Structures are given as structure tokens and as C-alpha cells.
mmCIF file of C-alpha atoms in Angstrom:
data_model
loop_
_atom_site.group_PDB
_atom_site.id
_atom_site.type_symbol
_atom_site.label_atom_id
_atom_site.label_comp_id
_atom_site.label_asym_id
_atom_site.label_seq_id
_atom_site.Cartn_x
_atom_site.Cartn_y
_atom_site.Cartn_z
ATOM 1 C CA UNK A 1429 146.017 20.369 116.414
ATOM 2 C CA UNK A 1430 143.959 22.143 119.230
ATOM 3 C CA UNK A 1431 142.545 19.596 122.146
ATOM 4 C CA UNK A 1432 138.693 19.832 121.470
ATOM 5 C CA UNK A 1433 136.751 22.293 124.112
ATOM 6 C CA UNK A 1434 134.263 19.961 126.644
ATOM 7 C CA UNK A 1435 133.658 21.790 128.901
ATOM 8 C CA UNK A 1436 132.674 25.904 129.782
ATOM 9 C CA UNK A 1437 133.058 26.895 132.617
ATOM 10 C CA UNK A 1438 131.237 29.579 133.695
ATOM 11 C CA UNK A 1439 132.201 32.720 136.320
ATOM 12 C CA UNK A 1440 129.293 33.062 138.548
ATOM 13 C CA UNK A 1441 129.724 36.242 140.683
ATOM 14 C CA UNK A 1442 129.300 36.578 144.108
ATOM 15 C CA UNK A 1443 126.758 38.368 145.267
ATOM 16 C CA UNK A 1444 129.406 40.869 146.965
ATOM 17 C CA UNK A 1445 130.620 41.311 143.583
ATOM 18 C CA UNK A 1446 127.503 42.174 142.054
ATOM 19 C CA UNK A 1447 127.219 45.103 145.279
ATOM 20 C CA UNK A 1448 130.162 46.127 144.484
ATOM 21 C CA UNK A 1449 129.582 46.472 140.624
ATOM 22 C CA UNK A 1450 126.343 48.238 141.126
ATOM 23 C CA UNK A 1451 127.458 50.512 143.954
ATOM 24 C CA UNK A 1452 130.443 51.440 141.357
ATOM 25 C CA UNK A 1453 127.185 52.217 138.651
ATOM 26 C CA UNK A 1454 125.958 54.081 141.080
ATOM 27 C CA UNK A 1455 128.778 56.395 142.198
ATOM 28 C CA UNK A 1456 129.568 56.899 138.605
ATOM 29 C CA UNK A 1457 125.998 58.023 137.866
ATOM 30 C CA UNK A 1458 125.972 60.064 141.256
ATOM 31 C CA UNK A 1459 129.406 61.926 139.792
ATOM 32 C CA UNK A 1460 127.295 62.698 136.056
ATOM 33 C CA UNK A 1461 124.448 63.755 137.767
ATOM 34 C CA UNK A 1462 125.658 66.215 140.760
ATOM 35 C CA UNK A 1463 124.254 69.538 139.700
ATOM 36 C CA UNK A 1464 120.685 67.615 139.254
ATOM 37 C CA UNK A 1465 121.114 65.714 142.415
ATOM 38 C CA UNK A 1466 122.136 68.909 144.672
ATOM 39 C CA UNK A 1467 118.890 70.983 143.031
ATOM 40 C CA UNK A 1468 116.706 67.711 144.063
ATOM 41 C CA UNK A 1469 118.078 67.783 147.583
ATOM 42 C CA UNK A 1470 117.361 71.839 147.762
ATOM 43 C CA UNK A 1471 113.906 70.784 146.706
ATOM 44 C CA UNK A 1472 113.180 68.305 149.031
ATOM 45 C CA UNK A 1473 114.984 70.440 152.089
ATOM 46 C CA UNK A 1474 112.467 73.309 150.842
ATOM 47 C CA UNK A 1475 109.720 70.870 151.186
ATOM 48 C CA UNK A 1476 110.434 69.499 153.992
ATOM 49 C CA UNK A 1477 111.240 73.402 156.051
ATOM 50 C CA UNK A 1478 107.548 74.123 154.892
ATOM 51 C CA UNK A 1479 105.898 70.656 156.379
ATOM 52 C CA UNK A 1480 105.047 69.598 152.269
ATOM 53 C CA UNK A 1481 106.889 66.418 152.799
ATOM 54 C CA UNK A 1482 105.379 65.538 156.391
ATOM 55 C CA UNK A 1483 101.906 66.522 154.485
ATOM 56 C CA UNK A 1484 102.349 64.125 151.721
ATOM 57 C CA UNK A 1485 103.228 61.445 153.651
ATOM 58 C CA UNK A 1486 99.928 61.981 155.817
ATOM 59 C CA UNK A 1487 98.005 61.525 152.509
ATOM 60 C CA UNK A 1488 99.465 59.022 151.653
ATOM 61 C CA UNK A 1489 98.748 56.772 154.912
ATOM 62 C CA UNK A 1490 95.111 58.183 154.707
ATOM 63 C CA UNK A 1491 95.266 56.897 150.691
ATOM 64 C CA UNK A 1492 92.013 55.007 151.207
ATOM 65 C CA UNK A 1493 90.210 57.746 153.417
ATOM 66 C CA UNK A 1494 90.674 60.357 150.874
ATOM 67 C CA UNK A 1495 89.977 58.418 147.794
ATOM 68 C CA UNK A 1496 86.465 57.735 149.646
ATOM 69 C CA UNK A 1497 85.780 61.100 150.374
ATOM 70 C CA UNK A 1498 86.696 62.286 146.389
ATOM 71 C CA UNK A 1499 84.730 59.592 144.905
ATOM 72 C CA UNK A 1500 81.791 60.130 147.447
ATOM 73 C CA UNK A 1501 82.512 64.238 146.130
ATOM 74 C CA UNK A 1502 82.863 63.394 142.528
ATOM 75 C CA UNK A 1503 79.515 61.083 142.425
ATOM 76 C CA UNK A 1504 77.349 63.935 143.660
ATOM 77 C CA UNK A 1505 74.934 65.369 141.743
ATOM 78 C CA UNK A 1506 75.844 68.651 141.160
ATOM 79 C CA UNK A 1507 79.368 67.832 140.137
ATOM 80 C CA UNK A 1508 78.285 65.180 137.715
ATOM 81 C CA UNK A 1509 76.006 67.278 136.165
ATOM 82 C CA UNK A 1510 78.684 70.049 135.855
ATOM 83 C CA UNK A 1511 81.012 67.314 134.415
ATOM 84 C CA UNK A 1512 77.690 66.554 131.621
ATOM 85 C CA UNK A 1513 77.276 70.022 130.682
ATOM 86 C CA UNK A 1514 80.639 70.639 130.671
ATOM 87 C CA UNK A 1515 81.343 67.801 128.022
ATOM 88 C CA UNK A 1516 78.103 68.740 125.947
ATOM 89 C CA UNK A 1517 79.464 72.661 125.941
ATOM 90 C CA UNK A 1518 83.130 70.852 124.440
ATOM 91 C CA UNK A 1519 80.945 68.906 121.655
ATOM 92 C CA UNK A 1520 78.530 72.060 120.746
ATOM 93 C CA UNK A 1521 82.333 74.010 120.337
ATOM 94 C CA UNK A 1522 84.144 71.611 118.416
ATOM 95 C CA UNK A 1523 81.187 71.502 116.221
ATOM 96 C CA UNK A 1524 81.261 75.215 115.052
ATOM 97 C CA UNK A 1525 83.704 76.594 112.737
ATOM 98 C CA UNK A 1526 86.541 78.633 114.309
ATOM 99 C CA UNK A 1527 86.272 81.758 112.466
ATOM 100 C CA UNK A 1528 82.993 82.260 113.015
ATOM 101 C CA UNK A 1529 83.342 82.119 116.512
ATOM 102 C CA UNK A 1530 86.297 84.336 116.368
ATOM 103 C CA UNK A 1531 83.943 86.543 114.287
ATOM 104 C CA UNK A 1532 81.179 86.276 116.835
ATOM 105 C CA UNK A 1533 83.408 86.556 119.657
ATOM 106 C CA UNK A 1534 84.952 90.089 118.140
ATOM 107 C CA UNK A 1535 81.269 91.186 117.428
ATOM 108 C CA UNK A 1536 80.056 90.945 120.895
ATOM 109 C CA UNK A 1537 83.438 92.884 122.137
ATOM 110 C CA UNK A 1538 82.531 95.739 119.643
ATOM 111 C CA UNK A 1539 78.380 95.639 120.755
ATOM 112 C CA UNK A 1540 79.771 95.439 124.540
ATOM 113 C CA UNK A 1541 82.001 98.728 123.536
ATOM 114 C CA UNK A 1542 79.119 100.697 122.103
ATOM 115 C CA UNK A 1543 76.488 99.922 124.908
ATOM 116 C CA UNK A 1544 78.990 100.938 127.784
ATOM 117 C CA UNK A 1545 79.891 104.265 125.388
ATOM 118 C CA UNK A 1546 75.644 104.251 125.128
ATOM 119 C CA UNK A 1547 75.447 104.444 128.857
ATOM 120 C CA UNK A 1548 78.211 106.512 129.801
ATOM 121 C CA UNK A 1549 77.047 109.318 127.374
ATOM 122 C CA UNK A 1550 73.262 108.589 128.612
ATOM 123 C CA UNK A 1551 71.720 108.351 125.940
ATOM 124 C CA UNK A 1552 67.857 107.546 125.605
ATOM 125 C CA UNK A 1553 66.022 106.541 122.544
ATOM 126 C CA UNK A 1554 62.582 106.791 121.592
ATOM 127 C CA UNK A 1555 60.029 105.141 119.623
ATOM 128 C CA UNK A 1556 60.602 106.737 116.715
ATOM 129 C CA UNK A 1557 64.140 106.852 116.751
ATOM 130 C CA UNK A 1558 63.907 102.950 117.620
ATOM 131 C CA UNK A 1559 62.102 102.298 114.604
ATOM 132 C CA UNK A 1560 64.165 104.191 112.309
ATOM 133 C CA UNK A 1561 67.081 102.018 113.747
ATOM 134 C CA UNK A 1562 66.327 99.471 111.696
ATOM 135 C CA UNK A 1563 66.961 101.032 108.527
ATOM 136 C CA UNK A 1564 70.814 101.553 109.967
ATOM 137 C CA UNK A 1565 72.584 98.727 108.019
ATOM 138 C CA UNK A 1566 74.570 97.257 111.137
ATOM 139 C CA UNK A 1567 71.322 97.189 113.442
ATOM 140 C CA UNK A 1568 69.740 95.473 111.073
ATOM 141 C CA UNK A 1569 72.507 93.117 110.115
ATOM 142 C CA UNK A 1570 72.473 92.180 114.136
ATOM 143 C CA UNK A 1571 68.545 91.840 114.276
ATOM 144 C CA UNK A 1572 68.827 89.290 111.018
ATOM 145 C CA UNK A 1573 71.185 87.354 112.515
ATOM 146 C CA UNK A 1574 69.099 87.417 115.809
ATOM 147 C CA UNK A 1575 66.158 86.178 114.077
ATOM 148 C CA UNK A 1576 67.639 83.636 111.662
ATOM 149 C CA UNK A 1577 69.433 82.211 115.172
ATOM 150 C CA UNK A 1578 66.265 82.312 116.788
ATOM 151 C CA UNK A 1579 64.489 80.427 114.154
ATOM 152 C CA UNK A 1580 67.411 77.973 114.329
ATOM 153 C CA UNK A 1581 67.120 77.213 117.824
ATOM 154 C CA UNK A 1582 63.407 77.129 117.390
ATOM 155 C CA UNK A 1583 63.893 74.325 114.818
ATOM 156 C CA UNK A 1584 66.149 72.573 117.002
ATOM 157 C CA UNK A 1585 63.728 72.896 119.914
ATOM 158 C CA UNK A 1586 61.551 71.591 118.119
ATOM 159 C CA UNK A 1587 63.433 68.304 116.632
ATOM 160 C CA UNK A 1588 64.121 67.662 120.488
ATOM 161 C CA UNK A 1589 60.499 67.473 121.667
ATOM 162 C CA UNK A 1590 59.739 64.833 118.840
#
């Protein structure tokens, strides 16, 4: 029969061993990785023939300056109200249905299209001929949804002042 185990002894490495081990990980990376490694060094020699590299390191010593001066830039008025109306535009958008803003959107194109062909051919319309426009189906499709929007927005006007 076997003599019972009392003892483990453990290997401890040196530290020149670990060195060694990692510097091996490393080479053998290095060797995987060439074609990335040479297309990061063209990079950074690119950057650096331009002055990018001497430029970012400037920033980044004056870290602290330039976060001051964008904060003090951010927190002005104007910008924080662009950043407000901005965020209320994103919220009126996401609360209309796609199509018919895809509708809309290719309704205005064709009105814009007519109006420049309008002014191009100069024409001039009278009284007359401006109320006999309404009878014309798509004028007065476009003044009904003019004044059912305009009665909307007069509602909504009017829930705001309350």
C-alpha cells in the first residue's frame, strides 16, 4: 500500500518566470495580430505627421480647463433652451403616427411643386377665380384640413391657458 500524502507542496513562480510567461503571451498575441497591429501603427504615424496626437495630448493636460469652459457653454441659456425644445419637438414626433407624417410630409412636397410651377408660369388669380377655388375638390380638401388643424390647436391653446 501507498505511503499516505502529508504534505503539498506547492511551485511558487518567480517573478522572472511570470515575465517571462507573459512576455511569451504577448509575442504570441503580437504574431496573431500583425496585420491589425501594422494598420494601428500607420494610424497613429498618420496622426502623429498631422500634429492629432500632439493635439490630443494638449487636451488632455488642459482636461479640467476645457470641461469648465463646455459646462460653462452647455449651461447657457440659449443652448439649454435649444436642448428643451429640442426634446419637446422628439416627444410631439413620437407621438404622431408615421404614415401620416409620411402622408403630410409627401403633401407639402407636391403643394411646394405646384406653387414654384404657379410662380414660374406667373400666374395671378382673382377674386372670383379665388372663390371658385374652393369648389376644386383638392383646394378644398387642403382648406378642411387647415381649419380642422386650426381648431385643434385652438383647443389645445386653449387647455394650456387653464
Amino acid at each position: 500500500m501507498a505511503a499516505p500524502i502529508t504534505s503539498i507542496k506547492r511551485t511558487e513562480r518567480t517573478e522572472m518566470e511570470v515575465q517571462q510567461e507573459k512576455l511569451a503571451d504577448l509575442q504570441k498575441l503580437m504574431a496573431e495580430q500583425e496585420e491589425s497591429l501594422q494598420k494601428i501603427m500607420e494610424i497613429t504615424g498618420e496622426l502623429h505627421s498631422i500634429g492629432a496626437l500632439d493635439a490630443l495630448q494638449a487636451m488632455l493636460q488642459a482636461k479640467e480647463k476645457i470641461a469648465g469652459i463646455a459646462v460653462g457653454q452647455v449651461s447657457r441659456e440659449p443652448v439649454t433652451n435649444m436642448l428643451n425644445n429640442l426634446l419637446a419637438a422628439a416627444g410631439t414626433l413620437t407621438a404622431i403616427d408615421p404614415a401620416t407624417v409620411q402622408q403630410l410630409s409627401q403633401s407639402v412636397q407636391q403643394g411646394l411643386n405646384e406653387a414654384e410651377k404657379g410662380v414660374t408660369e406667373g400666374q395671378k388669380i382673382g377674386v372670383l377665380q379665388l372663390m371658385k377655388s374652393v369648389n376644386d375638390p383638392d383646394i378644398n380638401r387642403a382648406l378642411t384640413f387647415g381649419m380642422n388643424f386650426l381648431k385643434g390647436m385652438g383647443k389645445g391653446l386653449n387647455d394650456s391657458a387653464e
